[in-house]
PDB file of C-alpha atoms and ligand atoms in Angstrom:
ATOM      1  CA  MET A 524     -13.581 209.996 -30.166  1.00 55.00           C
ATOM      2  CA  ILE A 525     -12.217 210.744 -33.616  1.00 61.00           C
ATOM      3  CA  ARG A 526      -8.963 212.643 -33.615  1.00 72.00           C
ATOM      4  CA  ILE A 527      -7.143 213.853 -36.639  1.00 77.00           C
ATOM      5  CA  PRO A 528      -3.538 214.524 -35.736  1.00 75.00           C
ATOM      6  CA  PRO A 529      -1.781 217.379 -37.529  1.00 74.00           C
ATOM      7  CA  GLN A 530      -0.480 216.434 -40.977  1.00 73.00           C
ATOM      8  CA  ARG A 531       2.996 217.794 -40.404  1.00 75.00           C
ATOM      9  CA  GLY A 532       5.191 218.641 -37.446  1.00 79.00           C
ATOM     10  CA  GLY A 533       4.938 217.520 -33.870  1.00 96.00           C
ATOM     11  CA  TRP A 534       2.404 217.970 -31.115  1.00 97.00           C
ATOM     12  CA  LEU A 535       1.878 217.440 -27.401  1.00 98.00           C
ATOM     13  CA  GLU A 536      -0.526 214.943 -25.809  1.00 98.00           C
ATOM     14  CA  VAL A 537      -1.144 214.885 -22.050  1.00 98.00           C
ATOM     15  CA  ILE A 538      -2.620 211.906 -20.196  1.00 98.00           C
ATOM     16  CA  CYS A 539      -3.518 212.839 -16.610  1.00 98.00           C
ATOM     17  CA  GLY A 540      -5.587 211.585 -13.677  1.00 98.00           C
ATOM     18  CA  PRO A 541      -5.075 210.109 -10.199  1.00 98.00           C
ATOM     19  CA  MET A 542      -3.053 207.039  -9.323  1.00 97.00           C
ATOM     20  CA  PHE A 543      -4.455 203.767 -10.740  1.00 97.00           C
ATOM     21  CA  SER A 544      -6.371 205.605 -13.504  1.00 98.00           C
ATOM     22  CA  GLY A 545      -4.438 203.821 -16.258  1.00 98.00           C
ATOM     23  CA  LYS A 546      -2.043 206.569 -17.353  1.00 98.00           C
ATOM     24  CA  SER A 547       0.940 204.250 -17.785  1.00 97.00           C
ATOM     25  CA  GLU A 548      -1.258 201.639 -19.458  1.00 97.00           C
ATOM     26  CA  GLU A 549      -2.501 204.259 -21.949  1.00 98.00           C
ATOM     27  CA  MET A 550       1.064 205.509 -22.522  1.00 98.00           C
ATOM     28  CA  ILE A 551       2.198 201.967 -23.297  1.00 97.00           C
ATOM     29  CA  ARG A 552      -0.801 201.398 -25.587  1.00 97.00           C
ATOM     30  CA  ARG A 553      -0.118 204.535 -27.617  1.00 97.00           C
ATOM     31  CA  LEU A 554       3.620 204.013 -27.927  1.00 97.00           C
ATOM     32  CA  ARG A 555       3.257 200.337 -28.865  1.00 97.00           C
ATOM     33  CA  ARG A 556       0.996 201.341 -31.718  1.00 97.00           C
ATOM     34  CA  ALA A 557       3.534 203.911 -32.885  1.00 96.00           C
ATOM     35  CA  GLU A 558       6.187 201.202 -32.751  1.00 96.00           C
ATOM     36  CA  ILE A 559       3.969 198.906 -34.848  1.00 97.00           C
ATOM     37  CA  ALA A 560       3.717 201.776 -37.347  1.00 96.00           C
ATOM     38  CA  GLY A 561       7.492 201.663 -37.637  1.00 97.00           C
ATOM     39  CA  GLN A 562       8.185 204.906 -35.807  1.00 97.00           C
ATOM     40  CA  ARG A 563      11.214 205.489 -33.621  1.00 97.00           C
ATOM     41  CA  VAL A 564       9.818 205.488 -30.089  1.00 98.00           C
ATOM     42  CA  VAL A 565      11.274 206.155 -26.641  1.00 98.00           C
ATOM     43  CA  ILE A 566       9.755 206.499 -23.144  1.00 98.00           C
ATOM     44  CA  PHE A 567      11.508 208.443 -20.412  1.00 97.00           C
ATOM     45  CA  LYS A 568      10.807 208.336 -16.721  1.00 95.00           C
ATOM     46  CA  PRO A 569      12.314 210.277 -13.839  1.00 94.00           C
ATOM     47  CA  ARG A 570      15.024 208.411 -11.990  1.00 91.00           C
ATOM     48  CA  ILE A 571      13.146 209.115  -8.743  1.00 77.00           C
ATOM     49  CA  ASP A 572      10.489 206.545  -9.590  1.00 56.00           C
ATOM     50  CA  ASP A 573      12.063 203.122  -9.020  1.00 59.00           C
ATOM     51  CA  ARG A 574       9.082 201.592  -7.248  1.00 58.00           C
ATOM     52  CA  PHE A 575       8.926 198.926  -9.927  1.00 54.00           C
ATOM     53  CA  ASP A 576      11.534 197.985 -12.486  1.00 55.00           C
ATOM     54  CA  ALA A 577      14.085 200.776 -12.958  1.00 73.00           C
ATOM     55  CA  ALA A 578      14.353 200.302 -16.746  1.00 86.00           C
ATOM     56  CA  ASP A 579      10.681 199.710 -17.555  1.00 91.00           C
ATOM     57  CA  VAL A 580       7.413 201.581 -17.403  1.00 91.00           C
ATOM     58  CA  VAL A 581       5.176 199.154 -15.535  1.00 89.00           C
ATOM     59  CA  SER A 582       1.434 199.618 -15.059  1.00 91.00           C
ATOM     60  CA  HIS A 583      -0.341 198.468 -11.914  1.00 91.00           C
ATOM     61  CA  ALA A 584      -1.923 195.722 -14.016  1.00 89.00           C
ATOM     62  CA  GLY A 585       1.490 194.462 -15.159  1.00 89.00           C
ATOM     63  CA  ALA A 586       1.791 195.857 -18.705  1.00 91.00           C
ATOM     64  CA  ARG A 587       5.355 196.985 -19.303  1.00 92.00           C
ATOM     65  CA  MET A 588       7.508 198.679 -21.887  1.00 94.00           C
ATOM     66  CA  ARG A 589      11.178 199.539 -21.918  1.00 95.00           C
ATOM     67  CA  ALA A 590      11.942 203.026 -20.592  1.00 96.00           C
ATOM     68  CA  VAL A 591      14.975 205.217 -20.099  1.00 96.00           C
ATOM     69  CA  PRO A 592      15.360 206.627 -16.587  1.00 95.00           C
ATOM     70  CA  VAL A 593      16.769 210.175 -16.693  1.00 95.00           C
ATOM     71  CA  SER A 594      18.044 212.403 -13.892  1.00 93.00           C
ATOM     72  CA  SER A 595      17.298 215.773 -15.472  1.00 95.00           C
ATOM     73  CA  VAL A 596      15.341 217.523 -18.182  1.00 98.00           C
ATOM     74  CA  ALA A 597      18.647 218.269 -19.973  1.00 98.00           C
ATOM     75  CA  GLU A 598      19.416 214.544 -20.093  1.00 97.00           C
ATOM     76  CA  LEU A 599      15.919 213.852 -21.414  1.00 98.00           C
ATOM     77  CA  VAL A 600      16.288 216.392 -24.237  1.00 98.00           C
ATOM     78  CA  ALA A 601      19.744 215.070 -25.182  1.00 98.00           C
ATOM     79  CA  ARG A 602      18.557 211.469 -25.313  1.00 98.00           C
ATOM     80  CA  ALA A 603      15.320 212.312 -27.164  1.00 98.00           C
ATOM     81  CA  GLN A 604      17.163 213.428 -30.306  1.00 97.00           C
ATOM     82  CA  GLY A 605      16.281 211.373 -33.374  1.00 97.00           C
ATOM     83  CA  PHE A 606      13.058 209.891 -31.943  1.00 98.00           C
ATOM     84  CA  GLU A 607       9.743 210.525 -33.641  1.00 97.00           C
ATOM     85  CA  VAL A 608       7.591 209.704 -30.595  1.00 98.00           C
ATOM     86  CA  VAL A 609       8.751 210.725 -27.119  1.00 98.00           C
ATOM     87  CA  GLY A 610       6.856 209.430 -24.073  1.00 98.00           C
ATOM     88  CA  ILE A 611       7.410 210.986 -20.652  1.00 98.00           C
ATOM     89  CA  ASP A 612       5.835 209.026 -17.782  1.00 97.00           C
ATOM     90  CA  GLU A 613       5.427 210.445 -14.249  1.00 96.00           C
ATOM     91  CA  VAL A 614       6.001 213.850 -15.809  1.00 98.00           C
ATOM     92  CA  GLN A 615       4.869 215.583 -12.588  1.00 97.00           C
ATOM     93  CA  PHE A 616       8.183 214.635 -10.975  1.00 95.00           C
ATOM     94  CA  PHE A 617      10.274 216.580 -13.488  1.00 96.00           C
ATOM     95  CA  GLU A 618      11.482 220.130 -12.897  1.00 96.00           C
ATOM     96  CA  HIS A 619       9.543 222.948 -14.481  1.00 97.00           C
ATOM     97  CA  PRO A 620      11.799 223.192 -17.582  1.00 98.00           C
ATOM     98  CA  VAL A 621      10.148 219.969 -18.764  1.00 98.00           C
ATOM     99  CA  VAL A 622       7.450 222.308 -20.163  1.00 98.00           C
ATOM    100  CA  SER A 623       9.756 224.234 -22.517  1.00 98.00           C
ATOM    101  CA  ALA A 624      11.606 220.994 -23.334  1.00 98.00           C
ATOM    102  CA  SER A 625       8.335 219.301 -24.380  1.00 98.00           C
ATOM    103  CA  LEU A 626       7.410 222.281 -26.535  1.00 98.00           C
ATOM    104  CA  GLU A 627      10.845 222.344 -28.149  1.00 98.00           C
ATOM    105  CA  LEU A 628      10.613 218.642 -28.979  1.00 98.00           C
ATOM    106  CA  ALA A 629       7.123 219.120 -30.431  1.00 98.00           C
ATOM    107  CA  GLU A 630       8.236 222.125 -32.436  1.00 97.00           C
ATOM    108  CA  GLY A 631      11.168 220.064 -33.700  1.00 96.00           C
ATOM    109  CA  GLY A 632       8.667 217.579 -35.138  1.00 97.00           C
ATOM    110  CA  ALA A 633       8.265 214.994 -32.360  1.00 98.00           C
ATOM    111  CA  ARG A 634       4.985 213.619 -31.069  1.00 98.00           C
ATOM    112  CA  VAL A 635       5.340 214.108 -27.322  1.00 98.00           C
ATOM    113  CA  VAL A 636       3.118 212.031 -24.999  1.00 98.00           C
ATOM    114  CA  ALA A 637       3.340 213.198 -21.370  1.00 98.00           C
ATOM    115  CA  ALA A 638       1.569 211.242 -18.626  1.00 98.00           C
ATOM    116  CA  GLY A 639       1.295 212.242 -14.993  1.00 98.00           C
ATOM    117  CA  LEU A 640      -0.720 213.034 -11.894  1.00 98.00           C
ATOM    118  CA  ASP A 641      -2.741 216.198 -12.364  1.00 98.00           C
ATOM    119  CA  GLN A 642      -3.143 216.644  -8.581  1.00 98.00           C
ATOM    120  CA  ASP A 643      -0.944 215.857  -5.597  1.00 96.00           C
ATOM    121  CA  PHE A 644      -2.361 214.086  -2.523  1.00 95.00           C
ATOM    122  CA  ARG A 645      -3.742 217.450  -1.304  1.00 95.00           C
ATOM    123  CA  ARG A 646      -5.577 217.834  -4.637  1.00 96.00           C
ATOM    124  CA  LEU A 647      -3.384 220.778  -5.620  1.00 96.00           C
ATOM    125  CA  PRO A 648      -2.166 221.057  -9.254  1.00 97.00           C
ATOM    126  CA  PHE A 649       1.016 219.008  -9.496  1.00 97.00           C
ATOM    127  CA  GLY A 650       4.258 220.694 -10.641  1.00 96.00           C
ATOM    128  CA  PRO A 651       4.518 221.345 -14.384  1.00 98.00           C
ATOM    129  CA  ILE A 652       1.176 219.682 -15.243  1.00 98.00           C
ATOM    130  CA  PRO A 653      -1.047 222.808 -15.432  1.00 97.00           C
ATOM    131  CA  GLU A 654       1.194 224.419 -18.047  1.00 98.00           C
ATOM    132  CA  LEU A 655       1.568 221.196 -20.010  1.00 98.00           C
ATOM    133  CA  LEU A 656      -2.223 220.907 -20.107  1.00 98.00           C
ATOM    134  CA  SER A 657      -2.637 224.408 -21.433  1.00 98.00           C
ATOM    135  CA  HIS A 658      -0.036 223.911 -24.172  1.00 98.00           C
ATOM    136  CA  ALA A 659      -1.213 220.457 -25.266  1.00 98.00           C
ATOM    137  CA  GLU A 660      -3.057 219.756 -28.520  1.00 97.00           C
ATOM    138  CA  PHE A 661      -4.720 216.687 -26.950  1.00 97.00           C
ATOM    139  CA  VAL A 662      -5.652 216.116 -23.313  1.00 98.00           C
ATOM    140  CA  ASP A 663      -7.116 213.050 -21.626  1.00 98.00           C
ATOM    141  CA  LYS A 664      -8.164 213.036 -17.998  1.00 98.00           C
ATOM    142  CA  LEU A 665      -8.634 209.455 -16.858  1.00 98.00           C
ATOM    143  CA  GLN A 666     -10.560 208.247 -13.805  1.00 98.00           C
ATOM    144  CA  ALA A 667      -9.742 205.337 -11.530  1.00 98.00           C
ATOM    145  CA  VAL A 668     -12.241 203.350  -9.449  1.00 98.00           C
ATOM    146  CA  CYS A 669     -12.763 204.905  -6.017  1.00 98.00           C
ATOM    147  CA  HIS A 670     -11.370 202.496  -3.395  1.00 98.00           C
ATOM    148  CA  ARG A 671     -14.157 203.565  -1.019  1.00 98.00           C
ATOM    149  CA  CYS A 672     -17.376 203.696  -3.028  1.00 98.00           C
ATOM    150  CA  GLY A 673     -16.590 202.273  -6.471  1.00 98.00           C
ATOM    151  CA  GLY A 674     -17.445 205.546  -8.212  1.00 98.00           C
ATOM    152  CA  PRO A 675     -15.172 207.407 -10.648  1.00 98.00           C
ATOM    153  CA  ALA A 676     -12.057 208.493  -8.750  1.00 98.00           C
ATOM    154  CA  THR A 677     -10.338 211.744  -9.673  1.00 98.00           C
ATOM    155  CA  THR A 678      -8.084 212.169  -6.632  1.00 98.00           C
ATOM    156  CA  THR A 679      -5.211 210.374  -4.913  1.00 97.00           C
ATOM    157  CA  GLN A 680      -5.484 209.711  -1.180  1.00 97.00           C
ATOM    158  CA  ARG A 681      -2.228 209.349   0.759  1.00 95.00           C
ATOM    159  CA  LEU A 682      -2.556 207.242   3.895  1.00 94.00           C
ATOM    160  CA  VAL A 683      -0.088 206.783   6.729  1.00 91.00           C
ATOM    161  CA  ALA A 684      -0.923 203.884   9.037  1.00 89.00           C
ATOM    162  CA  GLY A 685      -4.387 203.813   7.449  1.00 90.00           C
ATOM    163  CA  LYS A 686      -5.150 207.477   8.187  1.00 93.00           C
ATOM    164  CA  PRO A 687      -5.158 210.538   5.888  1.00 94.00           C
ATOM    165  CA  ALA A 688      -1.573 211.817   5.640  1.00 93.00           C
ATOM    166  CA  PRO A 689      -0.763 215.245   7.135  1.00 91.00           C
ATOM    167  CA  TYR A 690      -1.517 218.070   4.733  1.00 91.00           C
ATOM    168  CA  SER A 691       1.939 219.536   5.416  1.00 89.00           C
ATOM    169  CA  GLY A 692       3.789 216.371   4.361  1.00 87.00           C
ATOM    170  CA  GLU A 693       6.306 216.390   1.506  1.00 86.00           C
ATOM    171  CA  THR A 694       4.637 216.279  -1.914  1.00 86.00           C
ATOM    172  CA  VAL A 695       6.944 213.519  -3.142  1.00 83.00           C
ATOM    173  CA  LEU A 696       7.589 210.543  -0.843  1.00 76.00           C
ATOM    174  CA  VAL A 697       8.639 207.697  -3.094  1.00 66.00           C
ATOM    175  CA  GLY A 698       9.191 204.437  -1.258  1.00 61.00           C
ATOM    176  CA  ALA A 699       8.178 205.796   2.160  1.00 67.00           C
ATOM    177  CA  ALA A 700       5.902 203.810   4.450  1.00 74.00           C
ATOM    178  CA  GLU A 701       2.681 205.219   3.085  1.00 84.00           C
ATOM    179  CA  GLN A 702      -0.104 203.941   0.926  1.00 92.00           C
ATOM    180  CA  TYR A 703      -2.152 205.449  -1.835  1.00 95.00           C
ATOM    181  CA  GLU A 704      -5.765 204.987  -2.843  1.00 97.00           C
ATOM    182  CA  ALA A 705      -7.795 206.423  -5.689  1.00 98.00           C
ATOM    183  CA  ARG A 706     -10.813 208.284  -4.327  1.00 98.00           C
ATOM    184  CA  CYS A 707     -13.703 210.341  -5.679  1.00 98.00           C
ATOM    185  CA  ARG A 708     -14.212 213.932  -4.541  1.00 97.00           C
ATOM    186  CA  ASP A 709     -16.710 212.894  -1.914  1.00 98.00           C
ATOM    187  CA  CYS A 710     -14.543 210.153  -0.382  1.00 98.00           C
ATOM    188  CA  HIS A 711     -11.257 212.102  -0.437  1.00 97.00           C
ATOM    189  CA  GLU A 712     -10.162 213.062   3.086  1.00 96.00           C
ATOM    190  CA  PRO A 713      -8.038 216.220   3.310  1.00 89.00           C
ATOM    191  CA  GLY A 714      -6.041 215.170   6.379  1.00 83.00           C
ATOM    192  CA  THR A 715      -5.547 218.454   8.191  1.00 68.00           C
ATOM    193  CA  ASP A 716      -2.459 218.353  10.369  1.00 74.00           C
ATOM    194  CA  ALA A 717      -4.505 219.003  13.490  1.00 36.00           C
ATOM    195  CA  ALA A 718      -6.796 216.054  12.786  1.00 51.00           C
ATOM    196  CA  ALA A 719      -3.896 213.756  11.919  1.00 46.00           C
ATOM    197  CA  LEU A 720      -1.863 214.742  15.006  1.00 48.00           C
ATOM    198  CA  GLY A 721      -4.928 214.525  17.243  1.00 48.00           C
ATOM    199  CA  ALA A 722      -5.802 211.121  15.855  1.00 43.00           C
ATOM    200  CA  SER A 723      -2.310 209.702  16.417  1.00 42.00           C
ATOM    201  CA  ALA A 724      -2.146 211.188  19.935  1.00 42.00           C
ATOM    202  CA  ALA A 725      -5.498 209.618  20.802  1.00 40.00           C
ATOM    203  CA  ALA A 726      -4.476 206.229  19.363  1.00 39.00           C
TER     204      ALA A 726
HETATM  205  P1  ADP B 967      -1.514 204.893 -13.415  1.00 97.27           P
HETATM  206  O1  ADP B 967      -0.294 204.954 -14.298  1.00 97.27           O
HETATM  207  O2  ADP B 967      -2.533 205.937 -13.735  1.00 97.27           O
HETATM  208  O3  ADP B 967      -1.179 204.874 -11.943  1.00 97.27           O
HETATM  209  P2  ADP B 967      -1.651 202.126 -14.279  1.00 97.27           P
HETATM  210  O4  ADP B 967      -1.688 202.158 -15.784  1.00 97.27           O
HETATM  211  O5  ADP B 967      -0.343 201.838 -13.633  1.00 97.27           O
HETATM  212  O6  ADP B 967      -2.268 203.512 -13.714  1.00 97.27           O
HETATM  213  O7  ADP B 967      -2.677 201.042 -13.712  1.00 97.27           O
HETATM  214  C1  ADP B 967      -4.000 200.903 -14.159  1.00 97.27           C
HETATM  215  C2  ADP B 967      -4.477 199.536 -13.736  1.00 97.27           C
HETATM  216  O8  ADP B 967      -4.483 199.448 -12.322  1.00 97.27           O
HETATM  217  C3  ADP B 967      -5.891 199.204 -14.133  1.00 97.27           C
HETATM  218  O9  ADP B 967      -5.992 198.681 -15.428  1.00 97.27           O
HETATM  219  C4  ADP B 967      -6.289 198.151 -13.086  1.00 97.27           C
HETATM  220  O10 ADP B 967      -5.933 196.865 -13.542  1.00 97.27           O
HETATM  221  C5  ADP B 967      -5.412 198.473 -11.902  1.00 97.27           C
HETATM  222  N1  ADP B 967      -6.119 199.024 -10.730  1.00 97.27           N
HETATM  223  C6  ADP B 967      -5.828 198.766  -9.450  1.00 97.27           C
HETATM  224  N2  ADP B 967      -6.584 199.497  -8.615  1.00 97.27           N
HETATM  225  C7  ADP B 967      -7.384 200.251  -9.378  1.00 97.27           C
HETATM  226  C8  ADP B 967      -8.404 201.254  -9.116  1.00 97.27           C
HETATM  227  N3  ADP B 967      -8.747 201.600  -7.883  1.00 97.27           N
HETATM  228  N4  ADP B 967      -9.002 201.848 -10.171  1.00 97.27           N
HETATM  229  C9  ADP B 967      -8.668 201.498 -11.438  1.00 97.27           C
HETATM  230  N5  ADP B 967      -7.729 200.584 -11.749  1.00 97.27           N
HETATM  231  C10 ADP B 967      -7.086 199.973 -10.742  1.00 97.27           C
HETATM  232 MG1   MG B 968       1.708 205.340 -13.919  1.00 97.27          MG
HETATM  233 ZN1   ZN B 969     -15.878 207.487  -3.560  1.00 97.27          ZN
END
């Protein structure tokens, strides 16, 4: 795909898709190239996500790049000053003001690259992502490989003890005893509470 970025000013790029679709990998690829071009580059990530290395963005395949963990959107904006390219990984975990903050940075001349899950484990739009998508100049929706059938996966399946997680569970459960798989629409299991409770009672 040929893309001609605007000649002046900033813009917003969004990279979305399910877990394992390569969002962090793509973020790292884009920001490394900007770094090679001599631009001032920074990647932020929410402090909530310390599954891997707290000070790095790390892809599931092992690619990594230094990142700045921030606790709030205000901290992100303050620390983004002076950077020409601003990456925000796991953007779905930020509070809603991350939308206006991204637009402000772009309007101030920064290239903003936001990567995150477009859907939660219930397949509902995740946090600030829908608005970011509608404001973005460039959008990429990546697919993973479905853990079940090998087809293109567009959803994230949360499993607890190998079974679909209850639909009523918390949206964000970092570090809890659950697992995630990438699944296609057909293989995704909704995990109604009744089915999950019934299944565990029968087990
Ligand atoms: P994301 O940030 O979207 O979760 P990552 O960039 O961290 O994705 O990881 C992508 C990498 O994960 C792939 O390049 C591949 O090596 C690995 N991987 C593991 N499981 C899968 C899967 N089911 N589908 C695609 N890639 C997978
Ligand atoms: Mg990622
Ligand atoms: Zn499938």
